[in-house]
């Protein structure tokens, strides 16, 4: 099986790119992480993660439309690539596999 | 509305900063996100917080990714590579044009060397006394007196003033008085007359003179004294004298006091930048036993120092000075003090030149300005040289520049290229300049001034580094700035197509040459004026015979007649007389009253044949006669200036008052210079001295024998004054410093004139060489067609002829006025500027041009024309 280099934070960002399909950009992801996950995160770390993901080929990007809300500047819209999807799936599989090995009753429920 | 909108924008400097550091590819999206977020945050009104947050974000975005640059970006060049290229090209160019480079570099090295000397000197003067850690808090208390309509500052103030000040203003931390006094110091067989200094007990709390042996801490409590290094050496050689005993004899109001002192400590060598020092330091409490006049407002302390933490305190004292003034003026009726003057100790060296009784080494401010002016002139000259030569050489480089432009250089880059080239030359000249300054300029400057030893110490002077850096930048920008701007502006296609020729209009060059010549004329002219003036002064008539006149100071005038009779037995002695004052040394002011009006004049007391011994001329009336009883009581002689001031037809027979006493004028003496030539001859009253008045013996000896005679008279001296040291001096030595100042000014001016001439010759030589190279073809054709030697030399001289005429017309009057105005402190007011310096200057400048051009004219005239014509 192919190995994917995907860190924990990168995985979260990549998940959000997938969730906000075709609408994801730096700020939207930052705010989503802050609000939905209650996790403090700065714009610059999200941007850095996005660029890294793009370098690894997990996301692709293009410049979207400008708006006065952004001072006339365009957004960089990110979308997940097939490799990205594979990486997410692989990460999830790896985790599921581990959960299945969990002894019964340890968490009070059966996995 | 608009304003409000603007106010809610994110901070513009943050954006600029971001745009500066961030990779251009990422800027838009990141800034967009930040903007959006900022708008959300500022919407709830916390604008300041939003802005802080924005800045924080901008800073957080600094990382490897945003700082990285894409290699394929055309918008930014690697400036390091660019500068490397400049240096490479510059280096190659320098090697290619060795001749002009050498000319530029050598001239610059000379100027830089001189600037370093001036910097060192100014630095030295401004750091006077800096070894005293409390220097900046110390003030010298002085008095301002109204005398003859002028305000004159005297350095000595009444002894009790210091105490009064510190009692009334306890905020003054310390008060220290220094009182110099004459004394005769005896140790075994050595008897030497010497100045001793009584000081307050806390002297060493305020001043940090380094100590060599013993200690200075317990100075106040012990009975001891502290000697200076060189005084200790005089009596004890190189061995440690701590614990030894010296006896010092004081003569106070005719009373002899002998005191014994134990040496407590010896100071180390006084730092060279000390403005004052003392040779024998004695605590004040010992003076009490000697003179017990500490509360007398008519006696003065030579120096009174106070320490004030803030200048405001001094201002406060100054505002409440009136009671002191009254007190002083009451005690001293003829003083008329109008104010106290608190002179900051750190500037004492610059402000003491006009202070009377100043006890500090000083430098005239004018001398410093003068040296700085010299440095600036030399720098200007080398910059002009560089501009001229670079512009003249630009024709050969125009093609290079055009090609660069075609290849995509912008104007800025070409300008930088020129400046880098000059910086290279400047660095090179800096190295030579430092070398020249270190090995040659500074040692000879020390020689010229005498008494100070400057040296370049890059390790101890951080300021020197800054200065050198500034010097290189100024010369580089000054020299290359204009040529770079000028040459870089032409469109490349015009140059490449040879549509256009540079340097055909050369009025700019002519202006520069004229300015160079004017500056040279100013320095040469001033040199000649001062040189000639010094010569004239040496030959000037003093009004008495200064040569072959020996002066011996007396301690007690009562044995004068006996000593005189003994001295006259020496066959080389022609005449002997005595006086209370020595000419040129210590003339006292005198207040007189003529027909109810007060006048300030000078007064001297002389023995009966003083006039004939010194060779003064009696114009009218008669000399003093010692056989007339009433002479010293009533008779006076006056000089011509006195008669003129009083508007008298004849001086003899007139009367005036000194104090309450009436005096009768018995004769008029021809004017003589009692002070040096700097001062006008003042009205003078000569009184007959009583034996007790006499302090100096003047001995006229056979021409050329004064040295031997003076030595021989030592034995007579021993007979009458066995306990006093035998000191003699010669009258012409009294004016040593006056002529020494001339000598210093002369040598510095001559050196400057030499430098300016040398730099100009170098510059003109280089310029003419370049111009000639361009014209060689034209000249060769002219020669083939029959032009004579004079036609050829005219063509070369043409470039310099007009500037020469212009600069002489402007430069000579200009230098005349500069000398008249600025150098008034150097020349004595009575000096005149004759016609000779003008001619000498013109001759010198013409000679300078001939030297610069002769070789080129010769080359042009004698070379074979075919040599230059066949190369294509």
PDB file of C-alpha atoms in Angstrom, chain B residues 86 386 390 394 397 400-401 413-423 476 480 483-485 487-488:
ATOM      1  CA  UNK B  86      29.935  46.539 -10.085  1.00  0.00           C
ATOM      2  CA  UNK B 386      37.624  63.453  -9.981  1.00  0.00           C
ATOM      3  CA  UNK B 390      35.725  61.283 -15.084  1.00  0.00           C
ATOM      4  CA  UNK B 394      33.561  59.528 -20.289  1.00  0.00           C
ATOM      5  CA  UNK B 397      33.091  54.872 -21.792  1.00  0.00           C
ATOM      6  CA  UNK B 400      30.159  50.721 -22.782  1.00  0.00           C
ATOM      7  CA  UNK B 401      27.313  52.503 -21.067  1.00  0.00           C
ATOM      8  CA  UNK B 413      22.259  50.751 -12.079  1.00  0.00           C
ATOM      9  CA  UNK B 414      24.623  52.790 -14.195  1.00  0.00           C
ATOM     10  CA  UNK B 415      24.751  55.496 -11.546  1.00  0.00           C
ATOM     11  CA  UNK B 416      25.566  52.866  -8.936  1.00  0.00           C
ATOM     12  CA  UNK B 417      28.224  51.424 -11.134  1.00  0.00           C
ATOM     13  CA  UNK B 418      30.027  54.770 -11.301  1.00  0.00           C
ATOM     14  CA  UNK B 419      29.699  55.355  -7.593  1.00  0.00           C
ATOM     15  CA  UNK B 420      30.987  51.873  -6.782  1.00  0.00           C
ATOM     16  CA  UNK B 421      33.975  52.517  -8.975  1.00  0.00           C
ATOM     17  CA  UNK B 422      34.742  55.672  -7.060  1.00  0.00           C
ATOM     18  CA  UNK B 423      34.222  53.959  -3.741  1.00  0.00           C
ATOM     19  CA  UNK B 476      32.753  58.989  -3.381  1.00  0.00           C
ATOM     20  CA  UNK B 480      31.153  60.441  -8.786  1.00  0.00           C
ATOM     21  CA  UNK B 483      29.441  62.399 -13.576  1.00  0.00           C
ATOM     22  CA  UNK B 484      27.185  59.415 -12.931  1.00  0.00           C
ATOM     23  CA  UNK B 485      24.014  61.455 -13.265  1.00  0.00           C
ATOM     24  CA  UNK B 487      26.671  60.287 -18.265  1.00  0.00           C
ATOM     25  CA  UNK B 488      23.801  57.958 -17.532  1.00  0.00           C
TER      26      UNK B 488
END
